[in-house]
XYZ file of C-alpha atoms in Angstrom:
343
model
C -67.434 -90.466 -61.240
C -67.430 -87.371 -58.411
C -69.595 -86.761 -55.713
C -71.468 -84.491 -57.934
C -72.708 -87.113 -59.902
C -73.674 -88.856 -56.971
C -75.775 -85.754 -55.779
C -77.283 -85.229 -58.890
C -78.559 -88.802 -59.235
C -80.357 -88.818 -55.680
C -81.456 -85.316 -55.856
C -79.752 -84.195 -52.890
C -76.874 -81.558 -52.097
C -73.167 -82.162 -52.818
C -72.467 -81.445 -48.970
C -75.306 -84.053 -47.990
C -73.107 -86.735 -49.712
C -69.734 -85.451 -48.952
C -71.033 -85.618 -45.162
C -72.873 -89.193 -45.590
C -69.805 -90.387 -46.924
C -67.806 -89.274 -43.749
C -70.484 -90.935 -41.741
C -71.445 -87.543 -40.338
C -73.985 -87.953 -37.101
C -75.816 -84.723 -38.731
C -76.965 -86.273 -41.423
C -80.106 -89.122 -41.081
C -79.112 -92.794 -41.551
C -81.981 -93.460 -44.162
C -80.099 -90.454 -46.466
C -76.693 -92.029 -45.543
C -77.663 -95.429 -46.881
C -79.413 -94.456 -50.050
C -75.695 -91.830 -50.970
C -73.610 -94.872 -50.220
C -75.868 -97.474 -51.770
C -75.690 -95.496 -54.900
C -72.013 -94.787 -54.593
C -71.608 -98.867 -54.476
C -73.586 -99.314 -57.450
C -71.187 -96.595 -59.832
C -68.278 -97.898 -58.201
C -67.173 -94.759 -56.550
C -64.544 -94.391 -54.304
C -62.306 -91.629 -52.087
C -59.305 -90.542 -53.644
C -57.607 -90.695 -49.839
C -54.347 -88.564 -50.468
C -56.620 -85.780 -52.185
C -59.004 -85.901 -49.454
C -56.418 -85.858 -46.651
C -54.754 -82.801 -48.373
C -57.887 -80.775 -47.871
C -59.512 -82.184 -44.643
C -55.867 -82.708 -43.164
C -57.265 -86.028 -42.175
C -56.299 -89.351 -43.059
C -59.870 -91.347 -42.211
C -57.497 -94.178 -41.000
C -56.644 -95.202 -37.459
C -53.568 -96.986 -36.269
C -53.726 -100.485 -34.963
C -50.468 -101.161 -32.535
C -49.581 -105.060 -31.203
C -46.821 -105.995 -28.976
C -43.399 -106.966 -30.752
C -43.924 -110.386 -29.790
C -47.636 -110.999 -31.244
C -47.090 -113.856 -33.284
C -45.676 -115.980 -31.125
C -47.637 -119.052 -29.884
C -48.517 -117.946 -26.643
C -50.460 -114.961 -27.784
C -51.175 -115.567 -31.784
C -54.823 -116.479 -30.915
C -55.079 -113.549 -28.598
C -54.288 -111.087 -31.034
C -55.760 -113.019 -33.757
C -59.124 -111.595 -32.141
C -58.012 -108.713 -31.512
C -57.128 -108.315 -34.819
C -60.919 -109.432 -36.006
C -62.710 -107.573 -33.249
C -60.381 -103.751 -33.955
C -60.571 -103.858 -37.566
C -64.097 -104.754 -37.435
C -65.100 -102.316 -35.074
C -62.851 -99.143 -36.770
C -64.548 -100.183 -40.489
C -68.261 -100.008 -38.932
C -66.889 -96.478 -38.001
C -66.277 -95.504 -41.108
C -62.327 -95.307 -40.926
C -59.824 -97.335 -42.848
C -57.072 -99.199 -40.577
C -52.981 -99.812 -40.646
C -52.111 -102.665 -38.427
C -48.122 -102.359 -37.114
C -46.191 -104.318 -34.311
C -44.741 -101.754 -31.406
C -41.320 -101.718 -33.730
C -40.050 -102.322 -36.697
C -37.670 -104.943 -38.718
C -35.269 -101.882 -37.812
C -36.088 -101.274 -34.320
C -37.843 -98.185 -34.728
C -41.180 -97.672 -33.029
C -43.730 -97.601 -35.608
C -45.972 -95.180 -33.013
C -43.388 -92.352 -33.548
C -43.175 -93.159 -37.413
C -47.286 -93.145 -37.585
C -47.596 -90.090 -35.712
C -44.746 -88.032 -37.122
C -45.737 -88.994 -40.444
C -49.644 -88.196 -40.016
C -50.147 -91.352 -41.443
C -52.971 -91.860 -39.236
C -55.853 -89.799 -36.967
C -55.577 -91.926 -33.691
C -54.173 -94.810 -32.357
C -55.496 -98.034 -30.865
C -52.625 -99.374 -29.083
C -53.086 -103.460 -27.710
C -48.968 -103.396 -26.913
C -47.026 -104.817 -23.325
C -44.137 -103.410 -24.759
C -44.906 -100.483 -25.167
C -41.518 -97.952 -23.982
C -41.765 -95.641 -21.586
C -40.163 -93.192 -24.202
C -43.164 -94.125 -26.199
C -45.741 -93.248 -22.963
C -44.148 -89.705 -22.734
C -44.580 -89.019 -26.417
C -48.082 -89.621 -26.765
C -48.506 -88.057 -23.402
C -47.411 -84.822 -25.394
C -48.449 -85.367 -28.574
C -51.447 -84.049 -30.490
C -53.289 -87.314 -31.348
C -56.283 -89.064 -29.733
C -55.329 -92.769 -28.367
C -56.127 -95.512 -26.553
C -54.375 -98.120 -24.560
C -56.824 -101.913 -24.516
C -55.988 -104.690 -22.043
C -52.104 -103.838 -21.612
C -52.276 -100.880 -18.742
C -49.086 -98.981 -19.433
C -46.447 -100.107 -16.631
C -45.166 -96.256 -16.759
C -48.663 -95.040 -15.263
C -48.925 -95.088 -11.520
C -52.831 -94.708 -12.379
C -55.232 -96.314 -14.636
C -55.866 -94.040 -17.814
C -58.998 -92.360 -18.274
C -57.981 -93.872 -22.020
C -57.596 -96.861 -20.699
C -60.285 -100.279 -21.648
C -60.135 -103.755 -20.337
C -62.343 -105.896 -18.390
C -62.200 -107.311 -14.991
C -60.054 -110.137 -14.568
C -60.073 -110.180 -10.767
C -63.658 -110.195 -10.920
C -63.212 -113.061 -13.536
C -60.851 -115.182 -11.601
C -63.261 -114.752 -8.262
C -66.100 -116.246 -10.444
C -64.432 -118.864 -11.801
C -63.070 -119.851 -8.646
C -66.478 -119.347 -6.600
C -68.375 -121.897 -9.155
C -65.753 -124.441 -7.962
C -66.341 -123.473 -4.499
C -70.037 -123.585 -4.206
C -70.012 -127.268 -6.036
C -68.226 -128.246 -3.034
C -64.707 -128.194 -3.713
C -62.117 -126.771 -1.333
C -59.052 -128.476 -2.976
C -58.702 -126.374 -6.407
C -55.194 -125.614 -8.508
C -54.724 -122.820 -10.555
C -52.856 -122.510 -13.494
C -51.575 -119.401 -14.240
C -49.194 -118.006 -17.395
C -45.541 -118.433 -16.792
C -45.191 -114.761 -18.247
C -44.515 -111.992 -15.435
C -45.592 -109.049 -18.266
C -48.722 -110.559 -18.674
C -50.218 -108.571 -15.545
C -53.949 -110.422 -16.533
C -53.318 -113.407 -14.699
C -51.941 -111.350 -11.670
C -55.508 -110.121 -11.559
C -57.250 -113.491 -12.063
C -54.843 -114.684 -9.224
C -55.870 -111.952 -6.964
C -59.655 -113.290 -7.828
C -58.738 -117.043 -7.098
C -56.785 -116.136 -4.306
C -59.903 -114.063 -3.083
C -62.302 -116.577 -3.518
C -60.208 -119.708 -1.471
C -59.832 -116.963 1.671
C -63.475 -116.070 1.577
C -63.916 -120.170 1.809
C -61.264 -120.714 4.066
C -59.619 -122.903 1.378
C -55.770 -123.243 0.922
C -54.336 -122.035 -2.253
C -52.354 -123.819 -4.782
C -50.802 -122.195 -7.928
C -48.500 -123.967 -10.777
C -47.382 -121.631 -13.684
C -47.456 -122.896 -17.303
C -47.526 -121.765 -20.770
C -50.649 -120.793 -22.120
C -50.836 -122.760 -25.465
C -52.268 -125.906 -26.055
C -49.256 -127.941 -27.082
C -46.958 -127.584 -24.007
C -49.749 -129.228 -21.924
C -49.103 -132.870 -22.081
C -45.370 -132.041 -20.759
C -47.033 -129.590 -17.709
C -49.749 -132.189 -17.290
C -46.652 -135.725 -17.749
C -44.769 -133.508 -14.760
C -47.447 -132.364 -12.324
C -49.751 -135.261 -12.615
C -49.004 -136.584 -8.753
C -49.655 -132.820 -7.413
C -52.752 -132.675 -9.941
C -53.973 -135.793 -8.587
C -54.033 -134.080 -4.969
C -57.019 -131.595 -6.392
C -60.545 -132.116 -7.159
C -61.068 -128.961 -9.618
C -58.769 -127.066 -11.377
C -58.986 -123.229 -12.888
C -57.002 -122.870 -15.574
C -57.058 -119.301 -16.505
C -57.062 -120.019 -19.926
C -59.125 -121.778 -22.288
C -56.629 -123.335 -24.064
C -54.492 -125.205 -21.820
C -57.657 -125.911 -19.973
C -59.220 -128.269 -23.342
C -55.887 -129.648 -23.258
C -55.766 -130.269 -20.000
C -58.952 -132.148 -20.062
C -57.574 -134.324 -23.408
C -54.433 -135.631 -21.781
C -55.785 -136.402 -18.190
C -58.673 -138.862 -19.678
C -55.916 -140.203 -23.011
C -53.152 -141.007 -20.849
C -54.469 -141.061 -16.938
C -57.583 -142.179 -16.696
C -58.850 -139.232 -15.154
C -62.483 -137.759 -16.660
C -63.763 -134.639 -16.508
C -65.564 -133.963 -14.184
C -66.670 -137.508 -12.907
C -62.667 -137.598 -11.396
C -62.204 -133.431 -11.250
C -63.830 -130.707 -12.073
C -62.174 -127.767 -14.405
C -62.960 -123.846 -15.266
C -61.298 -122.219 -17.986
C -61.558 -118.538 -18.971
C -62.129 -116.776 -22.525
C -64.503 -118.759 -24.105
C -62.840 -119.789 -27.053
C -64.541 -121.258 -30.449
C -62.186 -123.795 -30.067
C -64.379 -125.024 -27.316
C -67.514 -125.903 -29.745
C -65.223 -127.097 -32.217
C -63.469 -130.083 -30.019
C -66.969 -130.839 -28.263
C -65.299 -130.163 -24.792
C -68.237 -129.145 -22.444
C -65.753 -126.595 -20.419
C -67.251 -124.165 -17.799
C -65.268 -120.951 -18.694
C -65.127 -117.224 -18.394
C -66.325 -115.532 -21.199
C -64.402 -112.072 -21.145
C -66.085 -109.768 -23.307
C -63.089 -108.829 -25.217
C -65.420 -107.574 -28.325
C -67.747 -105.342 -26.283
C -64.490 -103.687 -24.766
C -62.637 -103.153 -28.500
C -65.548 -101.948 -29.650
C -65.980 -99.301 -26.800
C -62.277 -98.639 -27.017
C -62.445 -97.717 -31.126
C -66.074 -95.576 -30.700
C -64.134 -93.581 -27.628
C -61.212 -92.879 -29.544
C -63.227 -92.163 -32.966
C -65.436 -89.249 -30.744
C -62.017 -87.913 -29.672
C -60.825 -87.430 -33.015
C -64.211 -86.435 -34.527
C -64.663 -83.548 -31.158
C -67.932 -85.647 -30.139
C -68.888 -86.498 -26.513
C -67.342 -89.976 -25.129
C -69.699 -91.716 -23.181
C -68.350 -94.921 -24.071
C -67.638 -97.566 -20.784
C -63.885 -98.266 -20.098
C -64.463 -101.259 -17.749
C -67.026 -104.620 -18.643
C -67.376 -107.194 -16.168
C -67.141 -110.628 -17.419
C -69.838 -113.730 -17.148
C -69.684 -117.444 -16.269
C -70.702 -119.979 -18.920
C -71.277 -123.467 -17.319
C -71.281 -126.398 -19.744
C -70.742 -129.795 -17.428
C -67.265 -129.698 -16.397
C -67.956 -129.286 -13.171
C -69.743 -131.297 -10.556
C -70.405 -131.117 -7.029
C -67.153 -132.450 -5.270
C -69.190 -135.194 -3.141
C -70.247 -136.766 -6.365
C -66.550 -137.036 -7.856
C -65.202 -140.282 -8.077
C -61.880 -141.375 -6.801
C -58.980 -140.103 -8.285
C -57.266 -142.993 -9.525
């Protein structure tokens, strides 16, 4: 089966399905769905390595994650990342090859992708990312993007550069605690220097309690779920001194909220009031009413992937590199007059 098949069976020309295929802008999306409808039903494909002979294309972008991805801290960060690139490059038509910074050998698998055209652009979610790395793709002849991790070897932020507003986020968060009342408030913060997200949800909190005339209290933890009953077994006299808490992080914040009511008595909010920030699924899942942040880490991949696929493709960008985030309110926090005593 060819693409001249496919033309002859629709009536149309072989370069109106050859473009359709390519999700071409110039061609009408009622003709692109009936060529690729029709192209489903006789089971044709690309054959990729012929194509990218003659288009000296590949039709595949490069998806790059820090070394340490997996680990527990970050697995379900990049677990949506993961769901939120690949779905975003498909609906543009591309395939995708998903790599860590380096390899099993040490080799960075950005010079290996580029050097070895193995892909048109790169999408690169990586904090360690070298600065050897920075000054190659500074130079080199591929479109990229850098999401969330601002390289640390740029003294400004990237015109190719997407995220959203975590100071902004933090100031929120900490503001709803604020204007329920409460002037004593903890945040929680990752333990991770590199992770330069929470300096900026810091700055927000820290913002917020000046603006208030509050004083400012910050512990540092690990931002999984599992190390909370130790944080919370080892801070629970200083938590006790608080009446709301932003934990700038979902998960440690449903944690958080389990171990203070299973093994001190302490309810949310009736005893303190809590803020989180990503808005997880896990939250509908465990029937935790947390007030959170919802960062709107889809809308920014999504911008991220279109800007770098109109870079490769020669089209105008007009795609937004910063979103603002939103505050969800679900119960867990109430006004601080109404709180019980903390027990």
């Amino acid at each position: 089966m060819t693409i001249k098949d496919i033309a002859k069976n629709l009536n149309v020309s072989y370069s109106t399905v050859s473009l359709s295929l390519n999700n071409d802008p110039r061609v009408a999306e009622k003709t692109k769905k009936r060529v690729i409808e029709e192209a489903e039903r006789l089971g044709f494909t690309f054959n990729a390595n012929a194509r990218s002979l003659v288009t000296k294309k590949t039709n595949r972008i490069g998806i790059v994650f820090s070394d340490n991805f997996n680990a527990p801290d970050y697995r379900w960060f990049f677990n949506e990342i993961e769901t939120y690139s690949t779905r975003a490059v498909e609906n543009c038509g591309y395939d995708f090859l998903i790599q860590p910074n380096k390899n099993i050998h040490s080799q960075s698998n950005i010079l290996r992708m580029v050097n070895g055209k193995m892909v048109d652009g790169l999408v690169i979610f990586s904090k360690t990312l070298t600065e050897a790395e920075y000054k190659f793709l500074s130079d080199a002849d591929i479109p990229y993007v850098y999401v969330y991790f601002k390289p640390s070897f740029s003294a400004d932020i990237p015109d190719h550069f997407f995220w959203d507003d975590n100071r902004k986020g933090g100031y929120w968060a900490t503001k709803h605690l604020l204007e329920h009342g409460h002037r004593k408030i903890l945040t929680i913060r990752s333990n991770d220097p590199e992770l330069k997200m929470y300096d900026d949800r810091t700055a927000g909190y820290m913002e917020a309690m000046e603006e208030y005339g509050a004083q400012p209290a910050v512990l540092t933890a690990r931002m999984d779920f599992e190390s909370q009953k130790e944080f919370v077994r080892q801070n629970i006299e200083y938590i006790r001194k608080f009446t709301g808490i932003f934990s700038q992080q979902d998960l440690p914040a449903l944690s958080i909220v389990q171990q203070l009511k299973k093994y001190y008595g302490m309810n949310v909010p009736e005893d303190i009031s809590i803020v989180g920030y990503n808005d997880i699924e896990l939250i509908h899942y465990l029937d935790i009413p947390l007030d959170t942040i919802a960062d709107p880490r889809e809308e920014v991949i999504t911008n991220a992937v279109n800007s770098l696929v109109c870079r490769i493709e020669g089209r105008e960008d007009l795609s937004p590199r910063k979103i603002y985030p939103r505050l969800i309110t679900r119960g867990s926090v109430r006004d601080a007059a109404q709180a019980g005593p903390v027990k």
